[in-house]
mmCIF file of C-alpha atoms in Angstrom:
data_model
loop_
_atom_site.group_PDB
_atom_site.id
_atom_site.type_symbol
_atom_site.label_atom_id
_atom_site.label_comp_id
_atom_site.label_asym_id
_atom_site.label_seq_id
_atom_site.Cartn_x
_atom_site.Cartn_y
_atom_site.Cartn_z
ATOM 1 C CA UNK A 76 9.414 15.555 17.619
ATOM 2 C CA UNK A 77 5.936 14.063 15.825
ATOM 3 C CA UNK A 78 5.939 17.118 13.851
ATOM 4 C CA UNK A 79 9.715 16.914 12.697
ATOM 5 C CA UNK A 80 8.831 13.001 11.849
ATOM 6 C CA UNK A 81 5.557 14.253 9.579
ATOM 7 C CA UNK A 82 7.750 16.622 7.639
ATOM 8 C CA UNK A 83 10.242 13.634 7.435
ATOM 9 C CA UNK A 84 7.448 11.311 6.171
ATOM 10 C CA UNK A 85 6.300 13.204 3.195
ATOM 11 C CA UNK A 86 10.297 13.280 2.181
ATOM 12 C CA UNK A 87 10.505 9.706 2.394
ATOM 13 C CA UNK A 88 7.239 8.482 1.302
ATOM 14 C CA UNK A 89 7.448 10.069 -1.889
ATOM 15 C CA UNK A 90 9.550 7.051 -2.827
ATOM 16 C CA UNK A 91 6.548 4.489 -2.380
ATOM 17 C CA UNK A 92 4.319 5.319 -5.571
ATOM 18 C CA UNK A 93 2.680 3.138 -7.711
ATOM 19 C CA UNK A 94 0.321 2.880 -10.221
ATOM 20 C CA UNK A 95 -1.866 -0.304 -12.523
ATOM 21 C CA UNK A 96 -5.602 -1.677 -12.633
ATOM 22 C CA UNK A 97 -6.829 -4.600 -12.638
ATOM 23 C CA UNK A 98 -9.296 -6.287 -15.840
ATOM 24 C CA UNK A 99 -12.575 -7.171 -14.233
ATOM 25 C CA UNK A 100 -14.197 -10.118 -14.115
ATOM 26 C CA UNK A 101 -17.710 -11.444 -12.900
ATOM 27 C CA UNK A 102 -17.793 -14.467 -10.128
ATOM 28 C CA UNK A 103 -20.434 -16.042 -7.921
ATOM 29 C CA UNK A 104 -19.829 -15.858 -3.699
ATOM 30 C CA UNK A 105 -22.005 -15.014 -1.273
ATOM 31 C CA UNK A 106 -23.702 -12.142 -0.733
ATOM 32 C CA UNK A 107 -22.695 -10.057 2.244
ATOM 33 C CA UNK A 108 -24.941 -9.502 5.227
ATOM 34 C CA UNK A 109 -26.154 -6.523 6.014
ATOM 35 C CA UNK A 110 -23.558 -3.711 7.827
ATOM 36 C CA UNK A 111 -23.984 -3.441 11.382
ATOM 37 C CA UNK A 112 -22.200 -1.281 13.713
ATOM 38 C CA UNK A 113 -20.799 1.271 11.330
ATOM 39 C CA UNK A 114 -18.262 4.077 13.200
ATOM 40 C CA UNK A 115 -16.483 7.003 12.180
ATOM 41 C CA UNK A 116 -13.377 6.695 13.834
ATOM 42 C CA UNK A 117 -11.714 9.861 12.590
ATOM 43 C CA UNK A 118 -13.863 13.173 10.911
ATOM 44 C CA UNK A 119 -12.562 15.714 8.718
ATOM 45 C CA UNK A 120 -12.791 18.188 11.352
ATOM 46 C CA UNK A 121 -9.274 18.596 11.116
ATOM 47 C CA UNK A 122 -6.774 17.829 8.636
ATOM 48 C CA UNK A 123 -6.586 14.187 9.484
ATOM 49 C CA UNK A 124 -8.174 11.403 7.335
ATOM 50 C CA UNK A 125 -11.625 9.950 7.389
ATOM 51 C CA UNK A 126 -11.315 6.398 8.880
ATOM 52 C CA UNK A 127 -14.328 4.435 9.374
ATOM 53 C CA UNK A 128 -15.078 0.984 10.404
ATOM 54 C CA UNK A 129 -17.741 -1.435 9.513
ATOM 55 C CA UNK A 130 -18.774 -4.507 10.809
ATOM 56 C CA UNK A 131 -20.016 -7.752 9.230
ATOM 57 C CA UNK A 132 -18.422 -6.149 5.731
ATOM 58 C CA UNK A 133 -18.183 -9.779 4.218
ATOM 59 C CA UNK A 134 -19.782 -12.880 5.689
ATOM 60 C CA UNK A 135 -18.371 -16.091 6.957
ATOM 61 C CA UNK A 136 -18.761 -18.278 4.223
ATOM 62 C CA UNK A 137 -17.341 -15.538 1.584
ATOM 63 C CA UNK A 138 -14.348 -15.303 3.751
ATOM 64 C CA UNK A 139 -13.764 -18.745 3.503
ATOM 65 C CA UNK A 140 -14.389 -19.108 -0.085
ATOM 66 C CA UNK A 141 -11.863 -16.701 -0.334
ATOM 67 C CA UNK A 142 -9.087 -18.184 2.510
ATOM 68 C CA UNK A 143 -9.496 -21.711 -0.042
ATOM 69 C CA UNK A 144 -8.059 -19.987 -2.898
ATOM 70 C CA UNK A 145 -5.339 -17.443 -0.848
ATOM 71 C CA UNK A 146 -3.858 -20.083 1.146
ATOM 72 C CA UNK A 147 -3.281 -22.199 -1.516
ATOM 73 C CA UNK A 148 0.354 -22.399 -2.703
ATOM 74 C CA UNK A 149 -0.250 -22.202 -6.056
ATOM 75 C CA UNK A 150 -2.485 -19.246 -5.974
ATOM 76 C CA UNK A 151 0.475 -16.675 -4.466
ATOM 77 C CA UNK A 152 2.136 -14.344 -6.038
ATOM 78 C CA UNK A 153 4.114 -12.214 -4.199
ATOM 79 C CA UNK A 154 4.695 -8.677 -5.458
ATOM 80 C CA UNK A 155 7.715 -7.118 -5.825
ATOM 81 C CA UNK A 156 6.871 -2.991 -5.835
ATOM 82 C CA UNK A 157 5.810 -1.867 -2.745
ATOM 83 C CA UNK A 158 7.497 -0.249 -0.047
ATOM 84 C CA UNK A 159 8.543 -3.224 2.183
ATOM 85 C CA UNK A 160 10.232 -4.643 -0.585
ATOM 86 C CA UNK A 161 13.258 -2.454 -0.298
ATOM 87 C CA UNK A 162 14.325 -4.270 3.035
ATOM 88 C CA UNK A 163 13.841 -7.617 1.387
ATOM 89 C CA UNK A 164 17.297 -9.325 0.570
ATOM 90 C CA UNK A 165 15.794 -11.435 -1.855
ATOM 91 C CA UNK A 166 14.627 -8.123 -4.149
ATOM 92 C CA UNK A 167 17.777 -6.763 -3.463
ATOM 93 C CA UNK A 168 19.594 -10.054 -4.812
ATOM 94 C CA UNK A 169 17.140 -9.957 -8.180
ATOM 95 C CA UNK A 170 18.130 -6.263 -8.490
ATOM 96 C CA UNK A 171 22.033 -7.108 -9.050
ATOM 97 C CA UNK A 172 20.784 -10.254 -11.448
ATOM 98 C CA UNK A 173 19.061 -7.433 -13.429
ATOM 99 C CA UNK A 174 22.116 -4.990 -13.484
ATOM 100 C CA UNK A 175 24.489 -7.551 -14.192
ATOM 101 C CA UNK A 176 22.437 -8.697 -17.104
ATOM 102 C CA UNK A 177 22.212 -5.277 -18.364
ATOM 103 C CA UNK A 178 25.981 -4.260 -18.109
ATOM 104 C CA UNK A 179 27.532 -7.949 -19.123
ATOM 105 C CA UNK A 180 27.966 -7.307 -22.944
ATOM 106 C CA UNK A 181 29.644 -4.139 -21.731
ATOM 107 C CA UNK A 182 31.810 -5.580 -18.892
ATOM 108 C CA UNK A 183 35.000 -6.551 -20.538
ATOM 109 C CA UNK A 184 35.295 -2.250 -21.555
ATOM 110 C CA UNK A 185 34.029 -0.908 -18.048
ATOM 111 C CA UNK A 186 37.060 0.174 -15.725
ATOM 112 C CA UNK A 187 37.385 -2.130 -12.388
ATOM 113 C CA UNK A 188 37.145 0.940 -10.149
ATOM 114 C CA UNK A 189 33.623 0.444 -11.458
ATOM 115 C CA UNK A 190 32.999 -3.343 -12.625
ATOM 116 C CA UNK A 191 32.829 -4.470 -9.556
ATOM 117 C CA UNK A 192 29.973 -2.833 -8.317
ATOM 118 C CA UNK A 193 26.661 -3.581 -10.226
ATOM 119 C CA UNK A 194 25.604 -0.353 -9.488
ATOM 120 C CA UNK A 195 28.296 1.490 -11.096
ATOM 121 C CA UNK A 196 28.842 -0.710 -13.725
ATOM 122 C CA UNK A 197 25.083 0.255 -14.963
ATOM 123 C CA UNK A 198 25.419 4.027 -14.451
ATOM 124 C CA UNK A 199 28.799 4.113 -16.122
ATOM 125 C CA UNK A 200 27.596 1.497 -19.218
ATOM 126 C CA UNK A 201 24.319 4.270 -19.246
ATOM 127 C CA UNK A 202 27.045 7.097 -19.925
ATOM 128 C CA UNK A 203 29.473 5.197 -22.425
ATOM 129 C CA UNK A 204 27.017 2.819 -24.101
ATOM 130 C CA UNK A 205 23.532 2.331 -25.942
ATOM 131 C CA UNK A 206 21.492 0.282 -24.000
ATOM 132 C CA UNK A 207 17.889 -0.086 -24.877
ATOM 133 C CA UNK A 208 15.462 2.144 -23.062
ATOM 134 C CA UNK A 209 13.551 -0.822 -21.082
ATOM 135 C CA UNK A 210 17.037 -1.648 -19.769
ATOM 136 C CA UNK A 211 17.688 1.979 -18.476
ATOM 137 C CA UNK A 212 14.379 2.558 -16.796
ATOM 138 C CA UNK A 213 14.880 -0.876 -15.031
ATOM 139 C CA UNK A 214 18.147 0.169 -13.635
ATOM 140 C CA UNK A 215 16.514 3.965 -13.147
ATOM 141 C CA UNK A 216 13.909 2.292 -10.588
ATOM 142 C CA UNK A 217 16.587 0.229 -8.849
ATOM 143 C CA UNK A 218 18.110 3.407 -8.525
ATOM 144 C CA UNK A 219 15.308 5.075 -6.882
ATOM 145 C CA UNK A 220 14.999 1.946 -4.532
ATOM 146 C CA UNK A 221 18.208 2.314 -3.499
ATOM 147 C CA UNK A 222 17.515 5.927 -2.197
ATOM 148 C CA UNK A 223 14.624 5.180 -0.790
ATOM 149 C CA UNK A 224 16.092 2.623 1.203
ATOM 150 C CA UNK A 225 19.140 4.857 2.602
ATOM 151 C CA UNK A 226 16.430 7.611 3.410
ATOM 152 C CA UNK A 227 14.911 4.595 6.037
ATOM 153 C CA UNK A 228 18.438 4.594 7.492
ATOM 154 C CA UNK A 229 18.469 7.918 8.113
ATOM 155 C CA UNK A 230 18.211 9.472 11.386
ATOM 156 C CA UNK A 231 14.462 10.380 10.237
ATOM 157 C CA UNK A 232 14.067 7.498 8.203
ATOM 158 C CA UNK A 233 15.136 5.186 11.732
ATOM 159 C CA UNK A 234 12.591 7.603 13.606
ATOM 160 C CA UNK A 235 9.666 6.962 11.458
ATOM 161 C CA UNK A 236 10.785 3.286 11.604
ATOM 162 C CA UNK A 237 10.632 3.204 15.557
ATOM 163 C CA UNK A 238 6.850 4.223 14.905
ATOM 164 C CA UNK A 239 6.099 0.313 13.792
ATOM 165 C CA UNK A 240 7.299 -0.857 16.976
ATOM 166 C CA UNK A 241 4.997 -1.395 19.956
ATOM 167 C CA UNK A 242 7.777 -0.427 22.236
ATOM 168 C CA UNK A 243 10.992 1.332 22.801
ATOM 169 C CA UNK A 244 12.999 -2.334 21.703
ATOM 170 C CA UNK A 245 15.853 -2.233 19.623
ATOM 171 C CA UNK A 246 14.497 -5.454 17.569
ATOM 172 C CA UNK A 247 14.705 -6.314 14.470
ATOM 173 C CA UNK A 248 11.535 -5.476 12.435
ATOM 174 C CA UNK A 249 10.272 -7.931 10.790
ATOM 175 C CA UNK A 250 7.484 -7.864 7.770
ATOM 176 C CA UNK A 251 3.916 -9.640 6.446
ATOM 177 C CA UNK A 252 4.497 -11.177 3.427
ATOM 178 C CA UNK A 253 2.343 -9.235 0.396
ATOM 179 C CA UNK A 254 0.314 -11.246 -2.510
ATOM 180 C CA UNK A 255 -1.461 -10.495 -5.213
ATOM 181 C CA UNK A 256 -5.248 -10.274 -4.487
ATOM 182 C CA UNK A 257 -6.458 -13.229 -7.748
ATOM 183 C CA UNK A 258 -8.171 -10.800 -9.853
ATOM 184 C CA UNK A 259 -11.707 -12.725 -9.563
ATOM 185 C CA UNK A 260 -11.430 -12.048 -6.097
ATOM 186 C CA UNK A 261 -10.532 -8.158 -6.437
ATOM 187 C CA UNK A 262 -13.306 -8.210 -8.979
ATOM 188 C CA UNK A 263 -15.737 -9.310 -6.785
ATOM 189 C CA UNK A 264 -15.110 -7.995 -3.973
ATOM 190 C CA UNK A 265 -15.308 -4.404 -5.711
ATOM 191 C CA UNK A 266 -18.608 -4.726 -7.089
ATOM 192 C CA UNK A 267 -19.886 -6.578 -4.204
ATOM 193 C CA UNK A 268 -18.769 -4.519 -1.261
ATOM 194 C CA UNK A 269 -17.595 -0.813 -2.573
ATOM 195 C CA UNK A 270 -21.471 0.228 -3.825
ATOM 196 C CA UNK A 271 -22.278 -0.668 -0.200
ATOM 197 C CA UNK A 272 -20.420 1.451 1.448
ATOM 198 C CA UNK A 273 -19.107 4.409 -1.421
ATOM 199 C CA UNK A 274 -21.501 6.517 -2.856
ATOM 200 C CA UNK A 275 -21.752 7.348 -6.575
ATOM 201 C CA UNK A 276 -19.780 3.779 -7.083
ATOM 202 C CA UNK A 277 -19.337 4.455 -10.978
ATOM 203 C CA UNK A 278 -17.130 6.742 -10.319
ATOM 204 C CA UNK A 279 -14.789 4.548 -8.066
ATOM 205 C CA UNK A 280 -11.960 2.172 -9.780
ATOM 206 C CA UNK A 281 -9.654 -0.608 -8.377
ATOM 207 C CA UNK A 282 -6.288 0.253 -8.990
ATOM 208 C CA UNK A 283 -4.750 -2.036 -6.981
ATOM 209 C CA UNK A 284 -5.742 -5.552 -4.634
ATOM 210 C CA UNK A 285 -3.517 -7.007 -2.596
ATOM 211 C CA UNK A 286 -3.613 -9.273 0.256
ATOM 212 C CA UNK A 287 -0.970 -9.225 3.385
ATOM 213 C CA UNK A 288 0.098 -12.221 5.626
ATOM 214 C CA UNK A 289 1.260 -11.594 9.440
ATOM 215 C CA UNK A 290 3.012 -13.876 11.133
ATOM 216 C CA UNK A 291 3.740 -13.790 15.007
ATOM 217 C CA UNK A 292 6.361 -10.842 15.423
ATOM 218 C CA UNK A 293 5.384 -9.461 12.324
ATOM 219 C CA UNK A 294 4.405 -5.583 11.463
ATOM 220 C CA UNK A 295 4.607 -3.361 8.637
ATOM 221 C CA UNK A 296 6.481 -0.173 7.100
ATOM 222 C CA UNK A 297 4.930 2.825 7.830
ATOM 223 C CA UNK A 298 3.790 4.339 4.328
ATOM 224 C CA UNK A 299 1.197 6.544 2.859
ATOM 225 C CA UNK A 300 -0.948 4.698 0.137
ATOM 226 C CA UNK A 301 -0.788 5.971 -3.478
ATOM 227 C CA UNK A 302 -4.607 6.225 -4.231
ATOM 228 C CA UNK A 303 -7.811 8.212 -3.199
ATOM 229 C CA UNK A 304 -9.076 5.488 -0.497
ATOM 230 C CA UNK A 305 -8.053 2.000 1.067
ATOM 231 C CA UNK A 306 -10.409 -0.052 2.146
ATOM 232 C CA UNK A 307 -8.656 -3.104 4.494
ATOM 233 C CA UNK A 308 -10.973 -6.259 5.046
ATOM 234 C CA UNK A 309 -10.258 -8.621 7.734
ATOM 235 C CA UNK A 310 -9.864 -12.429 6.801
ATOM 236 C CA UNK A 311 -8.346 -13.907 9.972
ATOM 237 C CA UNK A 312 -7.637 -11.986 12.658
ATOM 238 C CA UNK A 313 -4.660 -12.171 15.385
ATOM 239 C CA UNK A 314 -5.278 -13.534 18.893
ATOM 240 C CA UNK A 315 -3.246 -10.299 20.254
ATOM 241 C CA UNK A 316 -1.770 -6.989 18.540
ATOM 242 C CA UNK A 317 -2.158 -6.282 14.292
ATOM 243 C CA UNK A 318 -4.136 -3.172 15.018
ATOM 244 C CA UNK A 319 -4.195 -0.858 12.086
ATOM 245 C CA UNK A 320 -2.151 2.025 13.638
ATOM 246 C CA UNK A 321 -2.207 5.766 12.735
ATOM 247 C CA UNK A 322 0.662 6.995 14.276
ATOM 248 C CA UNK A 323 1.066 10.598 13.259
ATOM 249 C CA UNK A 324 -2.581 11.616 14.573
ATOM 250 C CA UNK A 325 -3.106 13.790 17.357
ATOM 251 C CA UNK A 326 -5.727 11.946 19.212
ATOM 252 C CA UNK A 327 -3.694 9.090 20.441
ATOM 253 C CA UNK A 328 -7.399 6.936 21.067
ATOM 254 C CA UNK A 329 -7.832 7.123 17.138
ATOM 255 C CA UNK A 330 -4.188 5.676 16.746
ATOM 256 C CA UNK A 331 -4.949 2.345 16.653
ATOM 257 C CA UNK A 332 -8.138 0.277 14.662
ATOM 258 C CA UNK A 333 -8.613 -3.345 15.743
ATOM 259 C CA UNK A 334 -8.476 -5.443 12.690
ATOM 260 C CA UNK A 335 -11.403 -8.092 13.349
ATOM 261 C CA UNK A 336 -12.164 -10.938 11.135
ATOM 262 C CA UNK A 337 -15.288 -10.219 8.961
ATOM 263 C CA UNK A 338 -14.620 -6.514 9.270
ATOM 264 C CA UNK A 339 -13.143 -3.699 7.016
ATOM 265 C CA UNK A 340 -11.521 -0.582 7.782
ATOM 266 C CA UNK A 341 -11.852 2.482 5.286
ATOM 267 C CA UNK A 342 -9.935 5.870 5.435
ATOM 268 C CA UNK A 343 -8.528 8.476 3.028
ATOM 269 C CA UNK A 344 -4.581 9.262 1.904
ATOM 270 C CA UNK A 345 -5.663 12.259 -0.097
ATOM 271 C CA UNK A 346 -7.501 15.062 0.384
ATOM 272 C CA UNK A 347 -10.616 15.804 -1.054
ATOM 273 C CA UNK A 348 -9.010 18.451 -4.216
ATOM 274 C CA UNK A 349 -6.315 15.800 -4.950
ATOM 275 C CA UNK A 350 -3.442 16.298 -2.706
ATOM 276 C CA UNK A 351 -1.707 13.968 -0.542
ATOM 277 C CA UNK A 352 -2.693 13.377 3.033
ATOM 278 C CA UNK A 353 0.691 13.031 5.081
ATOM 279 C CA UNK A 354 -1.416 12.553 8.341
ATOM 280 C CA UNK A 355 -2.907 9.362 6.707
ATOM 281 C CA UNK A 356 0.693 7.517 7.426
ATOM 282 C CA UNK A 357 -0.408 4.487 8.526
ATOM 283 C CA UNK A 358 0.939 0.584 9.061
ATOM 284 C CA UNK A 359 -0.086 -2.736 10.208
ATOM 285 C CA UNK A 360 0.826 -3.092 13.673
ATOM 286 C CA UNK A 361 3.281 -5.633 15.246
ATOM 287 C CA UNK A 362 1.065 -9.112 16.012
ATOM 288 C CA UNK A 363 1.961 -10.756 19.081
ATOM 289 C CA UNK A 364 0.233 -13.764 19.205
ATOM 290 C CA UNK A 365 -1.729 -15.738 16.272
ATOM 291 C CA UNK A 366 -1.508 -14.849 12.253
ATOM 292 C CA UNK A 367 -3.430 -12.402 10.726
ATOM 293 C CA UNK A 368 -4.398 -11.964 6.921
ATOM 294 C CA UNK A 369 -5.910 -8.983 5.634
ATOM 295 C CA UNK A 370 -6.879 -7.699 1.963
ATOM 296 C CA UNK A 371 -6.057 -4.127 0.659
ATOM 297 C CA UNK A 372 -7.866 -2.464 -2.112
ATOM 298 C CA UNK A 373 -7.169 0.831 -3.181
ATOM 299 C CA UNK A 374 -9.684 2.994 -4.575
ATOM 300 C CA UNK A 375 -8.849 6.021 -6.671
ATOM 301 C CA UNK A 376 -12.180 8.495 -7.545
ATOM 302 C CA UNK A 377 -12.161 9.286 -10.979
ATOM 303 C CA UNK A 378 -14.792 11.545 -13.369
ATOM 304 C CA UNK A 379 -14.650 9.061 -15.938
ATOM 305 C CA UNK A 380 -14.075 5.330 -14.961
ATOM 306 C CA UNK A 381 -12.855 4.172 -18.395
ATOM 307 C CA UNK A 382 -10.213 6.779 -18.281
ATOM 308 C CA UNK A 383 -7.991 5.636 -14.963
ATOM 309 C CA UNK A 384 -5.817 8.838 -15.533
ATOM 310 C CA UNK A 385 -8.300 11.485 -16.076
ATOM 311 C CA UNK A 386 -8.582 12.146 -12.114
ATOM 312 C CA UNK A 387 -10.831 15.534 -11.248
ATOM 313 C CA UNK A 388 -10.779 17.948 -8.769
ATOM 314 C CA UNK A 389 -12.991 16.727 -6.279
ATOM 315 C CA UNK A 390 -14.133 20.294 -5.028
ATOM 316 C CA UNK A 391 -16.496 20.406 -7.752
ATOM 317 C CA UNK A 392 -19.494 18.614 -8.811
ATOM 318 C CA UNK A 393 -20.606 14.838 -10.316
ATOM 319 C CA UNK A 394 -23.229 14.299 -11.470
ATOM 320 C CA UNK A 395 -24.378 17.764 -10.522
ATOM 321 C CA UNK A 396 -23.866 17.144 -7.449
ATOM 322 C CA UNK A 397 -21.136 18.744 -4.859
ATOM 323 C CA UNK A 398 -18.744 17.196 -3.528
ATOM 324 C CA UNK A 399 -17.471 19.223 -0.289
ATOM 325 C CA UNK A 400 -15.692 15.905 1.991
ATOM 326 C CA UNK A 401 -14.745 12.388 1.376
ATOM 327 C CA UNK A 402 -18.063 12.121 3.852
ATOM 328 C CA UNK A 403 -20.313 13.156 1.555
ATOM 329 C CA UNK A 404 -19.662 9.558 -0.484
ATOM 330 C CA UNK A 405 -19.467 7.580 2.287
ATOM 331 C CA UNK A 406 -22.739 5.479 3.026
ATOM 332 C CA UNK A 407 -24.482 4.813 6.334
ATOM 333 C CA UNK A 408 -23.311 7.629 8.397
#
């Protein structure tokens, strides 16, 4: 059954890809203390990721600097493109705003077996009409949402689903709530903590910060991350449950990473020449008690950091240097 739910996963995660960076800018916060208690929770031995944990990643006072700005009202912005989204009624209500706005100069000449659904309206206006290109690669990516979403009601989609839950409960799932990381923050945090713990840090780029929110009775969609590395760092951590939870890995006592406040959890959702890493499926675990807030940055390892897109084979060499295993630019193991 786990390995008919892997082959499911890599049909249904190819939905959930994404792909923008981040300006940088300089602030002044803290400077971490030193690691302590670094551990390789999962080696490439096999073809599972590289997960590793480290202690004391960020230090009290930076965390708080940080909590300040996050839980201020005015500082979130919730996104609106990752995979959790699809469930969210609220997307799904700005999605037919966004069709209906496309297809209303067209409406009066669109048949009512189609009108009335926003849906068709847009795919049949698409056939009979011009519509400007913006327009038709907005309604394109609704689209795709759309599938993606009726692959997670599928019988594999609902089986991949069940692996969020902590039990065999028919409950509703319900999700953290995703922000924008401020890009000071992402900024700083990058230069700050990634030379500490990555090695050959030039050649590492932020394509993406973001920080998560959990609630009591709150988990997350399992997914595969669209980027080299993720590196999760713990801002407030739950009095019971939020692990970080690896559900497709053999070893059932590498499943599950606490997520501990001051900490940060790295691992891997490719593979080391460029492909994706199915087994690195992971999600944030159901929290039972308490509220937990984490930050996500994704890391992609490029030849040339001033050209996002010009990714290399990482089988190779940089800097005259070879690169056999995501552990060979991983620091203090």
């Amino acid at each position: 059954m786990r390995s008919f739910i892997r082959f499911s996963a890599m049909l249904i995660l190819s939905c959930f890809q994404r792909n923008f960076s981040f300006s940088f800018s300089s602030t002044s916060t803290p400077v971490p203390e030193p690691l302590h208690q670094t551990q390789l929770i999962q080696t490439a031995n096999t073809d599972e990721p590289i997960i590793v944990s480290f202690k004391n990643i960020i230090s009290p006072p930076h965390i708080s600097s940080i909590l300040d700005v996050i839980e201020n009202p005015d500082q979130l912005v919730a996104t609106h493109n990752y995979q959790e989204d699809v469930f969210s009624t609220e997307a799904w209500d700005r999605e037919v705003d966004v069709l209906q706005r496309i297809t209303q100069p067209f409406i009066e000449d669109i048949p009512s077996e189609y009108s009335t659904d926003p849906l068709q309206a847009f795919v049949y206006s698409v056939m009979k009409f011009e519509i400007p290109s913006e327009d038709i690669i907005r309604g394109a990516n609704i689209i795709k949402r759309r599938q993606a979403l009726e692959r997670w009601k599928s019988e594999e989609g609902q089986a991949l689903m069940k692996l969020s839950l902590d039990d065999d409960s028919d409950e509703e799932i319900t999700l953290g709530k995703r922000y924008q990381v401020p890009p000071d923050i992402s900024s700083d945090l990058f230069n700050k903590v990634i030379p500490r713990i990555l090695k050959k840090s030039p050649h590492w780029v932020l394509r993406d910060g973001t920080f998560v929110k959990y609630k009591e009775g709150d988990s997350q969609v399992p997914h595969l991350d669209p980027c080299d590395a993720t590196l999760l760092i713990c801002l407030k951590s739950c009095e019971e449950g939020g692990d970080l939870c690896f559900p497709l890995l053999e070893d059932v006592t590498t499943r599950r990473v606490a997520n501990v406040s001051g900490s940060g959890i790295l691992f891997f959702s490719s593979q080391i020449d460029g492909n994706r890493n199915t087994l690195g499926l992971h999600h944030g675990g159901k929290v039972i008690r308490g509220e937990k807030i984490v930050i996500q940055l994704m890391l992609d390892f490029v030849e040339d950091n001033n050209d996002h897109e010009n990714k290399k084979s990482k089988n190779g060499s940089v800097d005259e240097q070879s690169i056999n295993s995501w552990l060979d630019l991983v620091s203090f193991l």
